[in-house]
Coordinates of C-alpha atoms and ligand atoms in Angstrom, one line a residue:
X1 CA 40.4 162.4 100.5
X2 CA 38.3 159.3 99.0
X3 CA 34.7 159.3 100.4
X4 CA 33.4 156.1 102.1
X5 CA 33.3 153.7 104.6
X6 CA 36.2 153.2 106.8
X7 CA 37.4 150.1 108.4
X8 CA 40.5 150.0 111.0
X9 CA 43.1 147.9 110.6
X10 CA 44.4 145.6 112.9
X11 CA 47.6 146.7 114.8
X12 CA 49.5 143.3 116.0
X13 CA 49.8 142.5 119.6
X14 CA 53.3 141.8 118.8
X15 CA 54.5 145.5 118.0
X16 CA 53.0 146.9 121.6
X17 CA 56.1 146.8 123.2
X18 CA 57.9 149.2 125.4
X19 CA 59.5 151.9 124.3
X20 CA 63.4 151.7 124.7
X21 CA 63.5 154.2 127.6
X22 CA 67.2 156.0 126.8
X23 CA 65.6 156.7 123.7
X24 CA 62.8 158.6 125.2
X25 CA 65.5 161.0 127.8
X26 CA 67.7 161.3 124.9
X27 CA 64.8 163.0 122.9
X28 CA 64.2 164.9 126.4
X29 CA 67.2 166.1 126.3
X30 CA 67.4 167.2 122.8
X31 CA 64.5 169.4 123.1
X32 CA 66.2 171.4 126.3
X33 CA 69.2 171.7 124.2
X34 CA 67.5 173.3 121.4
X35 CA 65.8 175.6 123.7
X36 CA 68.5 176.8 124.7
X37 CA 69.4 174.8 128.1
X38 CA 72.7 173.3 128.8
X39 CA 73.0 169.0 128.6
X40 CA 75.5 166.8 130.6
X41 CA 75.2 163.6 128.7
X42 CA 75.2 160.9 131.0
X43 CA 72.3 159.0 129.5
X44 CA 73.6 157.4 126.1
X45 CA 75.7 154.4 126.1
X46 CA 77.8 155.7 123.2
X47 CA 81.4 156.5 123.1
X48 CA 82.2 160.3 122.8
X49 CA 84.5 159.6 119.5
X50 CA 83.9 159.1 116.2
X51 CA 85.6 155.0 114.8
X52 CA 89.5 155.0 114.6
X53 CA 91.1 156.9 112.2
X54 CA 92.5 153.5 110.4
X55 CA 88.5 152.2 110.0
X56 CA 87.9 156.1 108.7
X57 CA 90.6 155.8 105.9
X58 CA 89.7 152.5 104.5
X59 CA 85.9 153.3 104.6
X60 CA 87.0 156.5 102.2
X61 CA 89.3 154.4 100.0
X62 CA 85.9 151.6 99.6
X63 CA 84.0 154.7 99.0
X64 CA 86.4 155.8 96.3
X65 CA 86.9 152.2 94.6
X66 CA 84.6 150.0 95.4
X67 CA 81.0 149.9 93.9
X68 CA 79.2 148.7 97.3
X69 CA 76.7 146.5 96.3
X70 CA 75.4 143.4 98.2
X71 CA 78.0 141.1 100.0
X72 CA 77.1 137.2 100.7
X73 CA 74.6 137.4 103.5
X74 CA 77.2 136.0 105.8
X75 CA 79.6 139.0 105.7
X76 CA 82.7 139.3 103.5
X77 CA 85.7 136.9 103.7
X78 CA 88.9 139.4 105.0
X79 CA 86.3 140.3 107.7
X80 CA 85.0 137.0 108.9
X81 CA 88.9 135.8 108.9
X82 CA 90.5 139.3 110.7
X83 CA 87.4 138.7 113.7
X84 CA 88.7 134.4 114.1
X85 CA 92.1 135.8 114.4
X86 CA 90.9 138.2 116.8
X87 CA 89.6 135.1 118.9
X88 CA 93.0 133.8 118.5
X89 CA 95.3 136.6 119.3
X90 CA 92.6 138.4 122.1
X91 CA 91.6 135.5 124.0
X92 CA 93.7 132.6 122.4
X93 CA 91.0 130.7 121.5
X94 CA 91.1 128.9 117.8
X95 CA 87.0 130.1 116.4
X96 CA 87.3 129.0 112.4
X97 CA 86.0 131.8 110.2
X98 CA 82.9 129.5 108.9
X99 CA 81.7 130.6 112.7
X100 CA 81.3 134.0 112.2
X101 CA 78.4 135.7 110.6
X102 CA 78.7 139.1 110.0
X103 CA 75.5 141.1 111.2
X104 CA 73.9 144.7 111.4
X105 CA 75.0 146.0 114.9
X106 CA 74.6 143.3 117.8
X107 CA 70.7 144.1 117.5
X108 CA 70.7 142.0 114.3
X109 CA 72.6 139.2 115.9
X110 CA 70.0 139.1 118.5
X111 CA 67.1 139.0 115.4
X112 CA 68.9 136.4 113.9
X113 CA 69.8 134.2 117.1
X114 CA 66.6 134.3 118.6
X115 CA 64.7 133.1 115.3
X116 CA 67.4 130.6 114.9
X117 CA 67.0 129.0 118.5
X118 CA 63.7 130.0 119.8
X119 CA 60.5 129.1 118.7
X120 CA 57.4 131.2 120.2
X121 CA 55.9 129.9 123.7
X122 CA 59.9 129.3 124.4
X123 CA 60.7 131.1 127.7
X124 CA 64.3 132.7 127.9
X125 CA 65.7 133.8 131.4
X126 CA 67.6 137.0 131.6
X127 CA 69.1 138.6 134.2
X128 CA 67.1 141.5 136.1
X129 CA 68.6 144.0 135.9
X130 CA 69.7 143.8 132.3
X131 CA 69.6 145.5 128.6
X132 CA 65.9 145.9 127.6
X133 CA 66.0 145.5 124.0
X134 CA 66.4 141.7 124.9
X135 CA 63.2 141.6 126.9
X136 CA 61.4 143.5 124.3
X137 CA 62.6 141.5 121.0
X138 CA 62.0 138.2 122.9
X139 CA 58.4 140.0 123.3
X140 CA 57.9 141.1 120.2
X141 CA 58.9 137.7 119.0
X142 CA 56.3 136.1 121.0
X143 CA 59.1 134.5 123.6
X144 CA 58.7 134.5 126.9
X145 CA 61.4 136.5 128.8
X146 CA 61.9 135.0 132.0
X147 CA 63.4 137.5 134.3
X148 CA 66.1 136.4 136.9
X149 CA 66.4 138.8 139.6
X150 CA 70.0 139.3 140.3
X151 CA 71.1 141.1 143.5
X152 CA 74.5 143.3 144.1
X153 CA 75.9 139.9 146.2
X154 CA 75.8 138.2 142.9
X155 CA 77.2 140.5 141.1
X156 CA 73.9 141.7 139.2
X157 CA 74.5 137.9 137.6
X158 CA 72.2 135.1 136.7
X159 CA 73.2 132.0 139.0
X160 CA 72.4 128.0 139.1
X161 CA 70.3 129.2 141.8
X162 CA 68.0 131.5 140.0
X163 CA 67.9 129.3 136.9
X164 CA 66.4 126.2 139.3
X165 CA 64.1 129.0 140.6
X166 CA 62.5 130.1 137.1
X167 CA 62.7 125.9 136.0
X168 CA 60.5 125.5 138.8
X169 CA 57.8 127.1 137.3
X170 CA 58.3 125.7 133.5
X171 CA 61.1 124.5 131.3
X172 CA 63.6 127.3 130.3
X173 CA 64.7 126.7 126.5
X174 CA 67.9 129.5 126.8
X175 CA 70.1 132.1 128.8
X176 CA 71.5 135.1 127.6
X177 CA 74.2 136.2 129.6
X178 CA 76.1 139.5 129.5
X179 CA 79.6 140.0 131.2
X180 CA 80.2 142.7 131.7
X181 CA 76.7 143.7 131.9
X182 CA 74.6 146.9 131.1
X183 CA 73.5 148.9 133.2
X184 CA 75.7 147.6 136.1
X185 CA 79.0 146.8 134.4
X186 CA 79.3 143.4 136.8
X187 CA 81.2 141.0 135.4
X188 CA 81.4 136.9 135.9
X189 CA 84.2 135.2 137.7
X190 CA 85.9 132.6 135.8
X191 CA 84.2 129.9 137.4
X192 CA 80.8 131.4 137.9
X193 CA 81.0 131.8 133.9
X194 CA 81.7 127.8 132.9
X195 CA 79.4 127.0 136.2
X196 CA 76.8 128.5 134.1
X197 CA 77.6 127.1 131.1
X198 CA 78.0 123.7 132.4
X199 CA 74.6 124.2 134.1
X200 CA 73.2 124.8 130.2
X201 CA 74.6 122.0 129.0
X202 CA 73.1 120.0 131.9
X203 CA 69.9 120.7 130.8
X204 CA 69.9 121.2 127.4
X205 CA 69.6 125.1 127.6
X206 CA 70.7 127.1 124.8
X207 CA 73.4 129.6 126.1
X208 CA 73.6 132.9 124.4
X209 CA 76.7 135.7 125.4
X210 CA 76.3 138.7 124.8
X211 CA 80.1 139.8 124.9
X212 CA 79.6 143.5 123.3
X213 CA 81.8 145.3 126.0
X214 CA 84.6 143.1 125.4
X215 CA 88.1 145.3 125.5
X216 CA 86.4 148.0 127.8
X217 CA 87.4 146.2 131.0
X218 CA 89.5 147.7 134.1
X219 CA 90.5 144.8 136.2
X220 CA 91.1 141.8 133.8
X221 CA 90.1 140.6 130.8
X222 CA 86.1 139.2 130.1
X223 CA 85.9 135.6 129.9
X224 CA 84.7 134.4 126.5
X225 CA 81.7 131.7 126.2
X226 CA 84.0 130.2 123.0
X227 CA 86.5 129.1 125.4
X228 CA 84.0 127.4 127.4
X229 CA 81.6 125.7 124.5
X230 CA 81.4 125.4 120.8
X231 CA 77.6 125.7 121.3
X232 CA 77.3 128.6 122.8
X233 CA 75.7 131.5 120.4
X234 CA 78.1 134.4 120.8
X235 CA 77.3 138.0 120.3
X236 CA 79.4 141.4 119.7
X237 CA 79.4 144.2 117.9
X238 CA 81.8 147.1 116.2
X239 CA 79.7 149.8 118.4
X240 CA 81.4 149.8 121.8
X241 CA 85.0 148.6 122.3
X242 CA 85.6 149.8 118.5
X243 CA 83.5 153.4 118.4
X244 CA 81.6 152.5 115.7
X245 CA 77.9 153.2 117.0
X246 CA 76.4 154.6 113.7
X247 CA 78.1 152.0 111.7
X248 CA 75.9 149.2 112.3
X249 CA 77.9 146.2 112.3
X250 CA 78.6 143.2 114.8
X251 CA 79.4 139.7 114.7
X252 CA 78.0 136.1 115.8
X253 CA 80.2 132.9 116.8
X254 CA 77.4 130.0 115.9
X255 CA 77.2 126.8 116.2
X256 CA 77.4 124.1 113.8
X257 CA 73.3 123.1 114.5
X258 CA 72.6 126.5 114.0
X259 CA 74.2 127.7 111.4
X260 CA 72.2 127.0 108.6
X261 CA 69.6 128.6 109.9
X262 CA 71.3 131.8 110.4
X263 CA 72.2 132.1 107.1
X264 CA 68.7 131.4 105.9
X265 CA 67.5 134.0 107.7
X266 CA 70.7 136.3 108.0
X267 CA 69.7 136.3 103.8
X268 CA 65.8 136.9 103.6
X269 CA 65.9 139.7 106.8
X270 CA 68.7 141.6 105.6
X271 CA 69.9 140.4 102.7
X272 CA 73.6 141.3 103.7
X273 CA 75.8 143.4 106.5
X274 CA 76.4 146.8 105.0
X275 CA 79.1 146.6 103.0
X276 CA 80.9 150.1 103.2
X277 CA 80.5 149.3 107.1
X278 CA 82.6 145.9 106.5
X279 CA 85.3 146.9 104.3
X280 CA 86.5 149.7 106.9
X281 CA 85.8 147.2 109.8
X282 CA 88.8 145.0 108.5
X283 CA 91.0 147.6 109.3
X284 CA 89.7 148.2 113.2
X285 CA 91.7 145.1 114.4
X286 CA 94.9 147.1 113.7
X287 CA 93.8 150.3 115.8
X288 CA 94.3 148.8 119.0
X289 CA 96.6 152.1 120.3
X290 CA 93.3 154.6 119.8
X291 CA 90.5 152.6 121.0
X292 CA 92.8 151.9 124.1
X293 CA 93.1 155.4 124.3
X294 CA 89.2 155.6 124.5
X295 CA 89.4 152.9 127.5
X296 CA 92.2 154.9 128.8
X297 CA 89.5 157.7 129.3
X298 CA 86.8 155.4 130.2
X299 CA 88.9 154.6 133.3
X300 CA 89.5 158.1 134.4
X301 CA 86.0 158.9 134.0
X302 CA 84.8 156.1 136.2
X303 CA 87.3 157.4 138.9
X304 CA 85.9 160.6 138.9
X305 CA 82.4 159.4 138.9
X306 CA 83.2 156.6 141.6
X307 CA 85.0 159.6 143.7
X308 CA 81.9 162.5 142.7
X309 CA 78.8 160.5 142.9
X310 CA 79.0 159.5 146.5
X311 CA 79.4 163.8 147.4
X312 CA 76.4 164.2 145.4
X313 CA 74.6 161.5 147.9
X314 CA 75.0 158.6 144.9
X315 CA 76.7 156.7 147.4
X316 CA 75.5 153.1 146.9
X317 CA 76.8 151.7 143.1
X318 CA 77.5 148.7 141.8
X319 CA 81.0 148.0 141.3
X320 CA 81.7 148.2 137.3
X321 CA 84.1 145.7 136.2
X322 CA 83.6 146.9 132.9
X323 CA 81.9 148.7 130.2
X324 CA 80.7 152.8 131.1
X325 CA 78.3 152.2 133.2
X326 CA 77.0 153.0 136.9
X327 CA 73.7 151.6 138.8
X328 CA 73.1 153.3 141.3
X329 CA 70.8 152.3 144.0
X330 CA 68.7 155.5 144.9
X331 CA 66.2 154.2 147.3
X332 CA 67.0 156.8 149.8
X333 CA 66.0 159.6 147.1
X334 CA 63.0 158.6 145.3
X335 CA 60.7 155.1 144.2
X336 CA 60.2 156.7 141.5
X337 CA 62.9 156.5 138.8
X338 CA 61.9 157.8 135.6
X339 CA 60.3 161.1 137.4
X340 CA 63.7 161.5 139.3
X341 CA 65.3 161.1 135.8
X342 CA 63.0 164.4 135.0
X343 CA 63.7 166.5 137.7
X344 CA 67.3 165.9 137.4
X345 CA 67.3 166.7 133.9
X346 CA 65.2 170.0 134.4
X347 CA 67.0 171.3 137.8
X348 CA 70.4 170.4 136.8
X349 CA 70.9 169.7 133.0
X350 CA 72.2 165.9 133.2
X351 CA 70.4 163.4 131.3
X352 CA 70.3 160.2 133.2
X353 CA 68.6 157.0 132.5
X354 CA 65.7 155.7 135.1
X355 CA 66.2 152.1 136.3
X356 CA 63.2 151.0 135.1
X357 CA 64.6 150.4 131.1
X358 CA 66.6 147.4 132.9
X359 CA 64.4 146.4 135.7
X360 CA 60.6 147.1 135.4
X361 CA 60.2 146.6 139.3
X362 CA 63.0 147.3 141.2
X363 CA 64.5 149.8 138.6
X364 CA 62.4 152.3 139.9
X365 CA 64.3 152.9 142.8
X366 CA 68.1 152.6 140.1
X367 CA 69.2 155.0 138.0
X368 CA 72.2 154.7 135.3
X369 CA 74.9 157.0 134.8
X370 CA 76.9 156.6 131.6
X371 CA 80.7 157.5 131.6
X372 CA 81.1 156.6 127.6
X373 CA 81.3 160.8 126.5
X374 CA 84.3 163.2 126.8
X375 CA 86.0 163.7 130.5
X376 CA 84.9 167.3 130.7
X377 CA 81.5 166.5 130.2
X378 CA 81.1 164.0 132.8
X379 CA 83.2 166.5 135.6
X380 CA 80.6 169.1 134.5
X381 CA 77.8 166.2 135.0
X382 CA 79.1 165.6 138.2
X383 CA 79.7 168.8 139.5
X384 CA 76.3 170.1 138.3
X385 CA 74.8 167.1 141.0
X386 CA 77.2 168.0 143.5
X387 CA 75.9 171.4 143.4
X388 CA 72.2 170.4 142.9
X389 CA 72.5 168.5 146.0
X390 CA 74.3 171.0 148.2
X391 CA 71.4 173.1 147.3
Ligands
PLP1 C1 74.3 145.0 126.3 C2 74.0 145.6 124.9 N1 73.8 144.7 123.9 C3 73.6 145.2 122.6 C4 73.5 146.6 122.4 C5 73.2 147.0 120.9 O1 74.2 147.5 120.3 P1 74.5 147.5 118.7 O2 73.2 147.0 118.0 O3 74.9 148.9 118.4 O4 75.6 146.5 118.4 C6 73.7 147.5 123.4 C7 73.6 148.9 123.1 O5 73.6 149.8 124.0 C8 73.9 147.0 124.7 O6 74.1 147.8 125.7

């Protein structure tokens, strides 16, 4: 230990943002589990498998052949061209390949788009309730988030209405929009989606779509923003649709006045995608039959829970268009969502996520359920409540 004086250094404003709450109940809920206690996971938003057998054997031929060093910053070629001809054969929409960027998970998109189209003092509506890591990146970037609270009548949706609402009260420089959404799972109608985009356009708002649980959808198909606008800034990732959490890879559509700027950045923040993670990705567009197995068991989960929850008194949810997700409006139960979250962990062993991580006011009276793991564990899950509640 040195002798002398000491002086404290200064800790940034910046940094003091919330902790990402799911984090904080999945740590919970590792510590009962090495104790000993029994876990229904129905806190994580992560698929139950591992990434598609197909993505599994390229990644082990790259490992084998290919000496992995840097790639350009924005992504490799075959990948950039296999995700534009995934715009053209998924939605039928023509997106040229010098669109895409490759970037680390969706989480690096968001890095990358909101340095490229927001300057600090900016203020950026969002829908309440919605996915906190926007919120607290916006923060942490010294943006303004400007929360729009959204109601179960509009779907859990930002509307014209809302957006005139925060305007009122200073200009709004961008919207970030996700359909279908977490925690609710709501998706946009058709017209409600190019409503919105039209209203951006109107008035000069940068639209940004976060489309990450594309292909996990039960009724229809999710509209994408490309098919609206080429200026929309589009965001989605290998981690949901394609089971490739721990991989850390995701895409961006830009625009052309953007672009530059996202490569300038996209090079000096991370240098490139990882590249072992973008070889095997090539090969995810061809595994269409497993991953729409894994939706195939996402739907039969959300029965159960949709048939179970209201037995266990979780009677009023939002209906999930998409991705593995339930809010559930628990007023009747508690105001207090993240000690609910507790009790329900210790009493009954399933980990679920308190409201508040999406909506710092009202989500004290939601809480999430996530449907993404293995059938049995979410029939235990829900059993475990029913049981807890007949109690
Ligand atoms: C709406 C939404 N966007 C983005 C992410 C981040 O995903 P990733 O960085 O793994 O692509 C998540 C993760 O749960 C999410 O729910």
């Amino acid at each position: 230990m040195m002798g002398g004086n000491v002086t404290a250094c200064k800790v940034a404003y910046r940094g003091k943002i919330p902790p990402f709450i799911v984090m904080e109940v999945m740590r919970a809920a590792a510590e009962r589990e090495r104790s000993g206690g029994a876990v229904y996971h129905m806190e994580v938003g992560q698929p139950g498998t591992g990434a598609p057998s197909g993505v599994v054997r390229a990644a082990q031929e790259a490992l084998a052949g290919n000496r992995l060093g840097y790639t350009v910053a924005l992504g490799i070629p075959e990948l950039r061209t296999a995700i534009a001809r995934h715009y053209s054969t998924y939605y039928g929409v023509s997106v040229p390949a010098e669109r895409i960027v490759v970037t680390t998970g969706s989480s690096g998109g968001f890095m990358l788009s909101f340095l490229a189209a927001f300057d600090a003092g900016d203020r950026v509506a969002l829908a309440a309730p919605g996915y906190p890591c926007y919120r607290n990146i916006l923060s942490a970037l010294g943006v303004e988030p400007v929360s729009l609270p959204t109601t179960a009548a509009d779907r859990f949706q930002p509307t014209p209405a809302l957006l005139d609402r925060a305007r009122s009260d200073g200009p709004v420089q961008g919207l970030i929009v996700a359909s279908p959404s977490n925690p609710t799972g709501t998706m946009l109608g058709t017209d409600q989606f190019s409503e919105l985009i039209d209203y951006c356009r109107a008035h000069g708002i940068r639209f940004i779509s976060d489309e990450i649980y594309h292909g996990i959808t039960y009724e229809r198909r999710a509209d994408t923003a490309a098919a609206f606008s080429d200026n929309a800034v589009i965001i989605n990732s290998f981690s949901k649709y394609f089971s490739m959490t721990g991989w850390r890879l995701g895409w961006m559509v830009v625009p052309d006045d953007l672009a530059r700027a996202v490569e300038s950045l996209a090079q000096n923040l991370f240098i490139s995608p990882p590249t072992l993670s973008q070889l095997a990705a090539v090969a995810a567009f061809d595994c269409r039959n497993e991953l729409d197995a894994n939706v195939a068991r996402y739907a039969a989960n959300r029965a159960l829970l949709l048939e179970e929850l209201p037995r266990a008194g979780f009677s009023d949810l939002a209906p999930a268009d998409g991705a593995f997700y339930i809010y559930a409006d628990v007023s009747h139960m508690t105001n207090d969502s993240e000690a609910f979250c507790s009790r329900i962990l210790a009493e009954t062993g399933v980990a679920v996520t308190p409201g508040v991580d999406f909506d710092p006011d009202r989500g004290k009276r939601f809480l999430r359920f996530s449907f993404a793991g293995m059938t049995d564990e979410v029939a235990a899950g829900a059993a475990a409540l029913t049981d807890w509640q007949a109690k």
